[in-house]
Amino acid sequence: MKKTIGSLFFLVGVLVAAQELKTDTADVGETREIQEVVLKSQRKKQFADKAVYTFDKTALDRARYAKDLLSTLPELQLDPVANTITSTKGGTTLFLINGVEATDLQIRSVPPSEVIKVEYYDIPPARWATRADTVVNILTRSSETGYVFGADVSTALNTGFVNGSAYANYTKGKNNFGLEYSLNLRDYNDRRVNSIYDYRLNGKDSRSDENRTDHFGYTFQNLALRFTRLIPDDYAFQVKLNTDIFSRFSKGVGKSVFTQDELSEAHAMFKNNGSRYVIPKLDLYYSKKIGEKDELSINIVGSHYTTRTTETAKEWITDTGLPVYDNDMLLKAKQTSLVGELAHTHDFTAGKLSSGYRISRTSISNDLNNLTGYSQYSVNYLEQYFYSEFSGKVDKFSYRIGAGLTHIHNKSAETIFDEWTFTPKVILGYQMKANQSLRFTGSYNPVSPLSNALSSNVVQLAPNIVQRGNPFLKSQQVFANTLTYSFNNKYFDFNAALFYRYTDRVINQYYVQDGELGGYALTYENGKNGQRYGAQLTGSYKPFGSNLLVVKAVLTPTSETVRTSTGALIRNNFLGNYFVLSSEYQSFSLQYQFNMPVYSLNGAFLNTNENQNHIFVSYKHKNWTFSTGMYWMGMPSEYKTKSLPESLVDYGVHTQIMNNKSMFVLGLSYDFSTGKKTEIQRKLNNETAPAATF
């Protein structure tokens, strides 16, 4: 252990000593240059780990707020269901304003005229690499007194679908106050589920063919209050109180035909479940300038709350009323989470050195009633992360070299997993021409199992079928490499990438014989390895050289394999795809999104991604925006799952939410701003662990 830490600090020392190279291009002089041209033309500049975008006067005048500008980037798009900006490539996207982690409403509170540029990191820096696949940083102009406020609502006319939000920011001198509220409500009474379990048990061929109709929904609310004090070139302090309020429910009734060999009988059933929690979070941030080249930052985030999850499921023989199974599960989880991070940055002539230490700890105390009776147990998840990286540039070559050390200590109800992992990362870039570049990235890092996979809980899925967690799971080890070619001009902006991802001790979900309850159990294992490789083409095409017509597309031919613990090899190939057509003319805008769902590997199953076929139109008049559209035109939202040939249980499920079919939506938005806002260049952004459910 001492040798490992010693090696890490030796590497940091070597990086610090490398001071005779040329300055990284993203310096203060570059920022001033971009500010000067922001109103003259739209442009993109590609670096080794990010692209920098500026916007022309037409785009700034047409946009309501910074969120509209983000949706014009080639690899970002507006998710109309959640009304948030997401990456067309999928994965987790983290948004920042001047380095500060920002919510969707905070992005809305930035007037377009205040945006200098947007940094799009498709290869996140070390401090965010374990939290996000993509990082988007909005850089704004200097602050002065002012205020902004706004509100919006969109709702379906014939079913329970509401997105609403309101925000307000006020700046006075060196102090800024912010308040925001958001609501997402879903209440659908016509979800149709067909599920089939086919298996052989005790020498008999058994089959359960179930058809169920559910009434389900959820309500998610977020309330946040922020105070920021900023002394330019000295220090920044921010305290944020944030509350997430969530509840969900599902009430389903149905019928099934249960067959053993040649004998069949009719069954009836109901399945009800739900969960709820209120998460209060305190987020403290402090950053201090030390001289002209150093900055020290600290971030602490803490939360304490209780999650209640219930499930009641019964199935009985229709003719006699005799029970087939009776499942009552009640889980009460008290959860305490704490994240702390300390970071230091130093600017050299050669480039920039960033180093830091982050620790996250989650403790969960469980009171559980389920099929196996009552139990009370605690679990603890601890992760420590030391990191350091240096970035610089030599002529047309740019680089970022990082070294990290990750410690995972998971204590479940039955075992302890403890492991240290060295996590290096290298990024190399070469500027071929002004609008063409070639980039390579390679990384190695551990991925800890989710809390539900480590859970000791047991729930009934169907006759003779239960689901279990596995407290003995170990973390995965992921080795990833990507080679990317980027090209952009007035009409095209796209990336072509070749990728290869190898996962050791891959976490795999599969069916096993259940010795405790009989029948089969769906559970988790550490397989031997998993591989995913292929190509990805992403970007946009503007046939007229403007936003009058924009075509965005993602095509990802992929091959994936999983080798189970028994040595069985599972294979799957698919062509991932996603398309967006958009148009902007004066105060009108139109957007159409669609895809063709494909099957991808997910443990013991092949799952389809959500189908999309959405169209939206909006009109902006002064501070008001009127919108209308239709989700899932001519089709319901649809999800399919099927088991693999290697599975002990042949399983398939087909789910359709009929309420979504051709769902017509109306929306109204109002946004007003005056002056400018105080935004701090925060270097640390953390989040506590999500709620523990099963």
XYZ file of C-alpha atoms in Angstrom:
694
model
C 0.000 0.000 0.000
C 2.754 2.478 0.935
C 4.562 1.616 -2.312
C 1.428 2.311 -4.335
C 0.844 5.731 -2.761
C 4.545 6.504 -3.129
C 4.380 5.716 -6.828
C 1.391 8.017 -7.207
C 3.153 10.991 -5.645
C 6.280 10.244 -7.678
C 4.200 10.481 -10.850
C 2.731 13.793 -9.670
C 6.254 15.086 -9.094
C 7.309 14.111 -12.595
C 4.314 15.927 -14.067
C 5.024 19.058 -12.031
C 8.602 19.093 -13.312
C 7.476 19.137 -16.952
C 7.326 22.945 -17.259
C 9.187 23.696 -20.496
C 6.373 22.710 -22.864
C 3.984 25.101 -24.625
C 0.893 26.433 -22.907
C -2.441 24.638 -23.246
C -4.589 26.451 -25.786
C -7.470 26.967 -23.341
C -5.842 29.931 -21.589
C -6.999 33.423 -20.709
C -5.859 34.812 -24.045
C -7.986 32.255 -25.847
C -11.005 33.220 -23.770
C -10.632 36.887 -24.683
C -10.356 35.962 -28.355
C -13.581 33.935 -28.224
C -15.430 36.774 -26.496
C -14.386 39.093 -29.309
C -15.782 36.895 -32.094
C -18.891 35.603 -30.357
C -21.189 38.022 -32.186
C -19.506 37.641 -35.586
C -19.737 33.940 -36.362
C -20.523 30.542 -34.958
C -17.524 28.310 -34.528
C -16.176 25.152 -32.946
C -12.670 24.456 -31.714
C -11.660 20.880 -30.956
C -9.241 19.998 -28.153
C -7.983 16.609 -26.983
C -10.772 16.097 -24.462
C -13.399 18.698 -25.359
C -14.969 20.865 -28.033
C -15.524 24.590 -27.479
C -18.587 26.181 -29.109
C -19.502 29.834 -29.604
C -22.771 31.175 -31.037
C -23.644 33.783 -33.650
C -25.953 36.738 -33.093
C -28.891 35.020 -34.782
C -28.703 32.042 -32.417
C -28.373 34.314 -29.366
C -31.372 36.422 -30.393
C -33.586 33.417 -31.114
C -32.839 31.507 -27.895
C -34.958 32.075 -24.795
C -32.187 30.997 -22.424
C -28.919 29.040 -22.375
C -30.797 25.745 -22.488
C -31.935 26.542 -26.038
C -28.315 27.098 -27.089
C -27.285 23.697 -25.716
C -29.914 21.906 -27.793
C -28.195 23.212 -30.965
C -24.948 21.358 -30.202
C -24.425 18.345 -32.494
C -24.368 15.729 -29.707
C -26.989 17.234 -27.382
C -30.760 17.193 -27.740
C -33.899 18.100 -25.823
C -35.580 15.104 -24.223
C -39.252 16.095 -24.630
C -40.525 13.575 -22.066
C -38.466 14.945 -19.159
C -37.930 18.412 -20.735
C -34.180 18.177 -20.086
C -31.043 18.294 -22.245
C -29.424 14.888 -22.784
C -26.623 13.445 -24.871
C -27.657 11.768 -28.117
C -25.084 9.066 -27.283
C -26.815 8.199 -23.993
C -25.137 7.853 -20.619
C -24.991 10.402 -17.797
C -24.527 14.086 -18.630
C -23.320 16.605 -16.020
C -23.999 20.316 -16.563
C -21.922 23.159 -15.111
C -22.103 26.942 -15.146
C -18.598 28.392 -14.848
C -17.514 25.100 -13.289
C -20.452 24.932 -10.864
C -22.751 21.932 -11.086
C -26.048 23.273 -12.423
C -29.614 22.032 -12.551
C -31.872 22.327 -15.572
C -33.540 25.385 -14.023
C -30.210 27.085 -13.388
C -29.371 26.673 -17.073
C -32.701 28.285 -17.898
C -31.823 31.232 -15.658
C -28.850 32.189 -17.875
C -29.848 34.694 -20.616
C -28.333 33.822 -24.017
C -26.587 37.199 -24.224
C -24.515 36.257 -21.167
C -23.086 33.070 -22.719
C -19.467 33.431 -23.871
C -18.907 29.817 -24.899
C -19.814 26.226 -24.086
C -17.235 23.525 -23.339
C -18.402 20.034 -24.328
C -16.288 17.313 -22.663
C -16.899 13.943 -24.279
C -13.897 12.801 -22.187
C -14.603 14.198 -18.675
C -11.702 15.479 -16.512
C -10.608 13.348 -13.555
C -12.756 15.101 -10.957
C -15.930 14.219 -12.913
C -14.843 11.051 -14.719
C -16.364 8.680 -12.134
C -19.698 10.525 -12.144
C -20.533 11.315 -15.771
C -19.995 10.173 -19.361
C -20.311 13.722 -20.725
C -19.694 17.114 -19.096
C -21.062 20.414 -20.458
C -19.682 23.652 -18.989
C -21.380 26.987 -19.808
C -19.061 29.978 -19.430
C -20.755 33.343 -18.831
C -19.762 36.988 -18.641
C -18.774 38.878 -15.465
C -21.435 39.420 -12.819
C -23.287 42.499 -11.628
C -26.543 43.252 -9.834
C -29.692 41.830 -11.422
C -32.491 39.308 -11.173
C -34.154 36.634 -13.276
C -37.300 34.612 -12.851
C -39.472 32.326 -14.901
C -41.978 29.494 -14.914
C -43.248 26.890 -17.340
C -45.796 24.103 -17.492
C -46.654 21.429 -20.061
C -49.483 18.959 -19.712
C -51.307 16.275 -21.649
C -55.011 16.839 -22.222
C -56.274 13.271 -21.866
C -54.030 11.578 -19.276
C -51.929 12.256 -16.181
C -48.788 13.945 -17.527
C -47.440 17.227 -16.099
C -44.004 18.892 -16.197
C -43.790 22.162 -14.295
C -41.093 24.409 -12.857
C -40.357 27.873 -11.493
C -37.101 29.650 -10.656
C -35.800 32.985 -9.358
C -32.299 34.424 -8.867
C -31.351 37.746 -7.290
C -27.866 39.289 -7.183
C -26.908 42.193 -4.933
C -23.269 43.187 -4.879
C -21.163 40.136 -4.102
C -24.124 38.044 -2.914
C -26.487 35.878 -4.927
C -29.710 34.177 -3.820
C -31.414 31.443 -5.835
C -34.675 29.534 -5.465
C -36.133 26.863 -7.734
C -38.909 24.284 -7.794
C -39.746 21.521 -10.269
C -42.502 18.933 -10.591
C -42.820 15.821 -12.757
C -46.111 13.953 -12.406
C -47.241 10.774 -14.196
C -50.544 8.973 -13.587
C -51.339 6.272 -16.173
C -54.249 3.822 -15.811
C -53.663 1.634 -18.875
C -50.294 -0.109 -18.844
C -50.570 -3.576 -20.389
C -48.057 -6.264 -19.511
C -47.729 -9.746 -20.999
C -45.090 -11.942 -19.353
C -44.211 -15.582 -19.980
C -42.075 -17.881 -17.833
C -41.238 -21.257 -19.391
C -39.102 -23.752 -17.433
C -38.663 -27.371 -16.391
C -39.036 -28.162 -12.684
C -39.182 -31.506 -10.872
C -39.326 -33.377 -14.168
C -42.290 -31.358 -15.460
C -42.492 -28.690 -18.150
C -44.054 -25.595 -16.574
C -45.304 -22.411 -18.191
C -46.886 -19.260 -16.770
C -48.553 -16.954 -19.335
C -49.689 -13.777 -17.597
C -51.647 -10.755 -18.870
C -51.964 -7.800 -16.514
C -53.292 -4.232 -16.643
C -51.688 -1.705 -14.300
C -52.560 1.695 -12.929
C -49.211 3.266 -12.101
C -47.505 6.590 -11.705
C -45.006 8.699 -9.833
C -44.492 12.231 -8.544
C -41.040 13.781 -8.309
C -40.543 17.222 -6.767
C -37.351 19.174 -6.177
C -36.952 22.299 -4.064
C -33.602 24.095 -3.863
C -32.368 27.230 -2.089
C -28.874 28.650 -2.739
C -26.718 31.405 -1.302
C -23.439 32.410 -2.929
C -20.848 34.976 -1.905
C -18.089 35.743 -4.376
C -15.046 37.977 -3.903
C -13.357 38.006 -7.350
C -9.781 36.696 -7.388
C -10.037 35.882 -3.670
C -12.632 33.346 -2.549
C -16.064 31.887 -3.267
C -18.513 30.376 -0.805
C -21.775 28.595 -1.580
C -24.335 26.835 0.589
C -27.178 24.929 -1.020
C -30.193 23.301 0.617
C -31.823 20.787 -1.682
C -34.834 18.512 -1.134
C -35.962 15.651 -3.397
C -39.508 14.381 -2.783
C -40.463 11.180 -4.579
C -43.312 8.684 -4.504
C -44.405 5.980 -6.932
C -47.165 3.392 -7.072
C -48.368 0.497 -9.210
C -51.662 -1.372 -8.861
C -52.201 -4.230 -11.272
C -54.765 -6.977 -11.778
C -54.664 -9.776 -14.291
C -55.127 -13.371 -15.305
C -52.764 -16.120 -16.278
C -52.757 -19.658 -17.603
C -50.450 -21.994 -15.698
C -49.495 -25.208 -17.479
C -47.636 -28.285 -16.241
C -47.048 -30.840 -18.982
C -50.521 -31.261 -20.525
C -52.550 -29.890 -17.597
C -53.662 -26.233 -17.560
C -55.452 -24.134 -14.983
C -56.672 -20.542 -14.924
C -55.169 -18.194 -12.346
C -56.078 -14.687 -11.176
C -53.729 -12.206 -9.503
C -52.973 -8.727 -8.303
C -49.595 -7.022 -7.930
C -49.228 -3.770 -6.006
C -46.006 -1.960 -5.158
C -44.716 1.464 -4.301
C -41.997 3.471 -2.620
C -41.464 6.970 -1.246
C -38.731 9.131 0.221
C -37.837 12.719 1.103
C -34.119 13.490 0.737
C -32.859 16.707 2.370
C -29.299 17.523 1.259
C -26.826 20.108 2.473
C -24.087 21.105 -0.002
C -21.204 23.319 1.191
C -18.530 24.653 -1.146
C -15.510 26.886 -0.533
C -12.769 27.880 -2.941
C -9.740 30.057 -2.171
C -7.233 31.625 -4.545
C -3.624 31.219 -3.382
C -1.459 33.591 -5.356
C -1.949 33.891 -9.112
C -1.537 30.244 -10.084
C -2.992 28.125 -7.273
C -6.500 27.427 -6.095
C -7.714 25.215 -3.250
C -11.319 23.950 -3.139
C -13.370 21.905 -0.699
C -16.856 20.422 -1.134
C -18.993 18.571 1.446
C -22.411 17.044 0.681
C -24.521 15.202 3.251
C -27.996 13.668 3.488
C -30.033 11.538 5.888
C -33.446 10.054 5.074
C -35.690 6.981 5.095
C -36.969 5.083 2.066
C -40.088 2.922 2.386
C -40.713 0.271 -0.274
C -43.710 -2.075 -0.295
C -44.807 -4.921 -2.529
C -47.926 -7.086 -2.258
C -48.569 -9.781 -4.832
C -51.040 -12.660 -4.733
C -51.962 -15.325 -7.255
C -54.682 -17.943 -6.838
C -56.523 -20.662 -8.786
C -59.638 -19.048 -10.253
C -62.019 -21.993 -9.787
C -61.118 -22.955 -6.217
C -59.572 -19.809 -4.751
C -56.595 -21.832 -3.508
C -53.472 -19.648 -3.205
C -50.540 -20.168 -5.582
C -48.288 -17.660 -3.832
C -48.689 -14.805 -1.375
C -45.897 -12.242 -1.366
C -45.787 -9.347 1.124
C -42.609 -7.308 1.272
C -41.958 -4.225 3.379
C -38.534 -2.590 3.333
C -37.676 0.387 5.518
C -34.177 1.688 4.772
C -32.602 4.467 6.835
C -29.797 5.946 4.766
C -26.980 8.333 5.660
C -24.639 9.559 2.921
C -21.625 11.835 3.077
C -19.301 12.971 0.292
C -16.207 15.096 0.821
C -13.641 16.308 -1.696
C -10.480 18.405 -1.503
C -8.842 19.599 -4.728
C -5.888 21.732 -5.783
C -5.033 23.211 -9.171
C -1.803 24.874 -10.314
C -1.140 26.618 -13.621
C 2.298 26.068 -15.151
C 3.735 27.512 -18.312
C 3.552 23.979 -19.695
C -0.067 23.361 -18.769
C -2.255 22.649 -15.790
C -1.969 20.226 -12.884
C -5.117 19.104 -11.046
C -4.994 16.888 -7.958
C -7.536 15.853 -5.385
C -9.002 13.387 -2.930
C -12.657 12.353 -2.662
C -14.319 10.102 -0.102
C -17.922 8.925 -0.179
C -19.627 6.864 2.490
C -23.167 5.471 2.541
C -24.660 3.607 5.513
C -28.032 1.872 5.211
C -29.964 0.286 8.074
C -32.647 -2.092 6.778
C -35.809 -3.378 8.456
C -37.166 -6.051 6.119
C -40.213 -8.299 6.022
C -40.318 -10.658 3.027
C -40.843 -14.284 1.960
C -38.118 -15.494 4.295
C -39.479 -13.648 7.348
C -38.254 -10.629 9.289
C -34.647 -9.462 9.277
C -32.716 -6.425 10.391
C -29.302 -5.728 8.909
C -26.957 -2.900 7.973
C -24.728 -2.326 4.965
C -21.948 0.199 4.397
C -20.389 1.375 1.154
C -17.126 3.322 1.242
C -15.132 4.622 -1.718
C -11.937 6.691 -1.675
C -10.457 8.244 -4.777
C -7.021 9.896 -5.089
C -6.396 11.527 -8.449
C -3.915 13.731 -10.271
C -3.707 14.736 -13.923
C -1.639 17.057 -16.061
C -2.718 18.569 -19.381
C -0.622 20.390 -21.943
C 0.156 20.960 -25.620
C 3.191 20.577 -27.895
C 2.704 22.047 -31.376
C -0.228 20.120 -32.892
C -0.173 17.460 -30.157
C -2.185 17.838 -26.968
C -2.334 15.443 -24.054
C -3.830 14.743 -20.650
C -2.164 12.183 -18.401
C -3.833 11.089 -15.199
C -3.158 8.699 -12.366
C -5.595 7.640 -9.685
C -5.971 5.259 -6.793
C -9.433 3.943 -5.922
C -10.336 2.143 -2.710
C -13.679 0.291 -2.470
C -14.796 -1.094 0.903
C -18.296 -2.629 0.799
C -19.673 -4.282 3.923
C -22.887 -6.169 3.188
C -25.035 -8.207 5.539
C -22.893 -11.303 5.019
C -19.411 -10.346 3.821
C -16.827 -7.590 3.370
C -15.263 -6.612 0.044
C -12.085 -4.520 0.260
C -9.868 -3.617 -2.698
C -7.405 -0.942 -3.880
C -7.127 -0.306 -7.637
C -4.632 1.804 -9.594
C -6.608 3.812 -12.177
C -4.496 5.407 -14.926
C -5.871 7.450 -17.825
C -4.266 8.885 -20.948
C -5.682 11.188 -23.614
C -3.733 12.084 -26.768
C -4.870 14.518 -29.450
C -3.506 15.598 -32.820
C -4.812 18.593 -34.794
C -4.696 17.435 -38.418
C -6.182 20.647 -39.870
C -8.081 23.609 -38.490
C -11.341 21.621 -38.613
C -10.061 18.037 -38.287
C -8.558 16.207 -35.333
C -7.692 12.714 -34.144
C -7.969 11.674 -30.500
C -7.199 8.569 -28.443
C -8.255 7.848 -24.873
C -7.517 4.869 -22.642
C -8.608 4.280 -19.038
C -8.883 1.621 -16.339
C -11.246 1.944 -13.381
C -13.397 -0.093 -10.956
C -17.222 0.013 -10.914
C -18.970 -0.934 -7.676
C -22.265 -2.915 -7.713
C -25.491 -1.021 -7.084
C -27.174 -1.380 -3.705
C -30.101 -3.440 -5.066
C -27.668 -5.988 -6.556
C -25.971 -6.366 -3.150
C -29.275 -6.554 -1.265
C -30.328 -9.629 0.738
C -33.960 -9.096 -0.241
C -36.220 -11.728 -1.867
C -39.428 -11.018 -3.843
C -41.826 -13.284 -5.749
C -42.070 -12.749 -9.515
C -44.259 -15.665 -10.648
C -45.132 -19.222 -9.516
C -41.828 -20.928 -8.585
C -39.819 -17.796 -9.572
C -38.239 -15.319 -7.117
C -35.653 -12.546 -7.340
C -32.667 -12.220 -4.997
C -29.686 -9.908 -4.550
C -26.146 -11.212 -3.987
C -24.233 -9.712 -1.022
C -21.025 -11.436 -2.211
C -20.658 -9.437 -5.444
C -17.279 -7.862 -6.197
C -16.661 -4.669 -8.149
C -16.144 -4.763 -11.915
C -12.822 -3.710 -13.488
C -13.319 -1.755 -16.729
C -10.606 -1.171 -19.366
C -11.804 1.200 -22.113
C -10.180 2.560 -25.296
C -11.556 4.945 -27.925
C -10.101 6.391 -31.141
C -12.078 9.381 -32.467
C -11.894 11.389 -35.702
C -13.642 14.787 -35.626
C -14.589 16.993 -38.558
C -16.595 20.195 -38.771
C -17.391 22.983 -41.208
C -20.369 25.183 -42.038
C -22.500 22.169 -42.993
C -21.105 19.160 -41.093
C -20.112 18.568 -37.486
C -19.509 14.933 -36.638
C -17.341 12.426 -34.770
C -16.437 8.945 -35.972
C -15.182 6.687 -33.178
C -13.901 3.140 -32.801
C -14.321 1.803 -29.271
C -13.359 -1.273 -27.255
C -14.414 -1.947 -23.662
C -13.271 -4.953 -21.617
C -14.862 -5.658 -18.210
C -13.272 -8.109 -15.806
C -15.532 -9.703 -13.161
C -18.532 -8.447 -15.134
C -21.745 -8.311 -13.070
C -24.261 -10.620 -14.714
C -27.890 -11.363 -13.812
C -29.044 -14.948 -14.335
C -31.407 -17.721 -13.147
C -30.295 -20.438 -10.715
C -31.984 -23.283 -8.872
C -33.357 -21.892 -5.607
C -32.475 -24.317 -2.827
C -34.199 -22.312 -0.075
C -37.665 -21.781 -1.550
C -37.606 -24.269 -4.428
C -38.078 -23.306 -8.049
C -35.732 -20.745 -9.601
C -34.186 -17.479 -8.453
C -33.131 -14.533 -10.583
C -29.914 -13.294 -8.994
C -26.506 -11.750 -9.715
C -23.024 -13.140 -10.217
C -19.554 -11.972 -11.142
C -18.998 -13.468 -14.584
C -15.514 -13.983 -15.979
C -15.516 -11.024 -18.371
C -17.501 -8.945 -20.809
C -16.542 -7.176 -24.017
C -18.163 -4.472 -26.129
C -16.679 -3.089 -29.315
C -17.828 -1.306 -32.433
C -18.071 2.099 -34.070
C -20.117 5.194 -33.396
C -21.017 7.985 -35.805
C -22.542 11.094 -34.201
C -23.135 14.616 -35.377
C -25.271 17.022 -37.357
C -25.802 18.138 -40.943
C -27.053 21.616 -41.957
C -27.843 21.535 -45.692
C -28.382 25.323 -45.785
C -25.543 26.164 -43.433
C -27.985 27.443 -40.806
C -30.594 26.188 -38.331
C -33.302 26.416 -40.976
C -32.874 22.650 -41.258
C -30.687 20.462 -39.025
C -30.354 16.685 -39.140
C -28.803 14.992 -36.097
C -28.008 11.293 -36.116
C -26.338 8.596 -34.041
C -25.428 5.226 -35.541
C -23.661 2.657 -33.353
C -22.987 -0.806 -34.814
C -21.986 -2.823 -31.742
C -20.921 -6.332 -30.832
C -21.069 -7.450 -27.194
C -20.215 -10.638 -25.320
C -20.426 -11.903 -21.727
C -18.598 -14.965 -20.460
C -20.402 -16.310 -17.399
C -18.796 -17.843 -14.327
C -19.393 -21.317 -15.814
C -17.593 -20.362 -19.045
C -20.686 -20.024 -21.263
C -20.278 -17.332 -23.935
C -23.225 -15.005 -24.641
C -23.171 -12.932 -27.840
C -25.293 -10.119 -29.242
C -25.005 -7.647 -32.124
C -27.104 -4.552 -32.708
C -27.231 -1.275 -34.625
C -28.009 1.527 -32.207
C -29.698 4.507 -33.839
C -31.296 7.849 -33.086
C -32.413 10.704 -35.377
C -33.557 14.302 -34.887
C -34.914 16.688 -37.539
C -35.269 20.317 -36.454
C -36.006 23.658 -38.027
C -35.904 27.256 -36.802
C -37.466 30.163 -38.680
C -37.876 33.573 -37.090
C -39.887 32.948 -33.872
C -40.991 29.440 -34.832
C -39.199 26.163 -34.162
C -40.042 22.551 -34.985
C -38.469 19.287 -33.850
C -39.086 15.651 -34.740
C -37.359 12.733 -32.974
C -37.487 9.056 -33.796
C -35.556 5.810 -33.453
C -35.792 2.110 -34.243
C -35.529 0.115 -30.973
C -32.868 -2.592 -30.767
C -32.052 -5.392 -28.315
C -28.948 -5.032 -26.126
C -27.502 -7.277 -23.405
C -28.574 -6.715 -19.810
C -27.555 -9.630 -17.618
C -29.672 -12.688 -18.362
C -31.829 -10.735 -20.797
C -31.993 -8.811 -24.033
C -33.809 -5.490 -23.552
C -35.047 -2.976 -26.094
C -34.530 0.742 -25.604
C -37.572 2.997 -25.469
C -39.215 3.715 -28.807
C -39.477 7.356 -29.883
C -41.709 9.130 -32.382
C -42.254 12.693 -31.136
C -43.003 16.015 -32.832
C -43.098 19.511 -31.262
C -43.716 23.066 -32.408
C -43.065 26.254 -30.428
C -43.542 29.974 -30.939
C -41.692 32.699 -29.029
C -43.257 36.121 -28.436
C -41.209 38.476 -26.276
C -40.840 36.713 -22.878
C -43.542 34.134 -23.626
C -43.156 30.784 -25.365
C -46.122 28.719 -26.556
C -45.585 25.068 -27.455
C -47.556 22.045 -28.530
C -46.699 18.572 -29.690
C -47.436 14.893 -29.703
C -45.528 12.030 -28.074
C -45.406 8.529 -29.580
C -47.416 9.407 -32.680
C -49.588 6.467 -33.705
C -48.014 4.097 -31.139
C -47.804 3.515 -27.375
C -44.497 3.615 -25.543
C -43.232 0.051 -25.687
C -40.624 -2.098 -23.932
C -39.575 -5.684 -24.644
C -37.407 -8.136 -22.718
C -36.475 -11.713 -23.546
C -34.129 -14.221 -21.971
C -31.109 -15.749 -23.664
C -30.975 -19.343 -24.973
C -28.521 -20.193 -22.170
C -31.041 -19.248 -19.453
C -32.606 -21.923 -17.204
C -35.889 -20.008 -17.494
C -37.250 -18.940 -20.873
C -38.649 -15.523 -20.034
C -40.259 -12.796 -22.126
C -42.216 -9.652 -21.302
C -43.930 -7.095 -23.514
C -45.061 -3.818 -21.909
C -47.149 -1.096 -23.541
C -48.316 2.164 -21.946
C -51.482 2.884 -23.889
C -51.922 6.305 -22.219
C -48.841 7.502 -24.109
C -50.219 6.632 -27.541
C -50.494 9.828 -29.647
C -50.342 11.860 -26.426
C -51.139 15.512 -27.205
C -49.383 18.118 -25.028
C -49.710 21.897 -24.582
C -47.065 24.065 -22.936
C -46.571 27.653 -21.772
C -43.374 29.335 -20.563
C -42.448 32.798 -19.272
C -38.886 33.989 -18.641
C -37.633 37.435 -17.628
C -34.176 38.751 -16.768
C -32.388 42.011 -16.086
C -28.770 42.697 -15.188
C -26.289 39.879 -14.712
C -25.879 37.108 -12.153
C -23.105 36.027 -9.845
C -21.849 32.599 -10.875
C -18.781 31.091 -9.224
C -16.169 28.995 -10.970
C -16.657 26.042 -8.683
C -14.139 23.219 -9.114
C -15.834 20.465 -7.107
C -19.298 19.005 -7.665
C -20.530 15.960 -5.792
C -23.717 14.041 -5.135
C -24.660 11.529 -2.457
C -25.759 7.971 -3.289
C -29.281 7.407 -4.672
C -32.094 5.938 -2.591
C -31.732 2.232 -1.785
C -34.699 0.292 -3.195
C -35.210 -3.211 -4.554
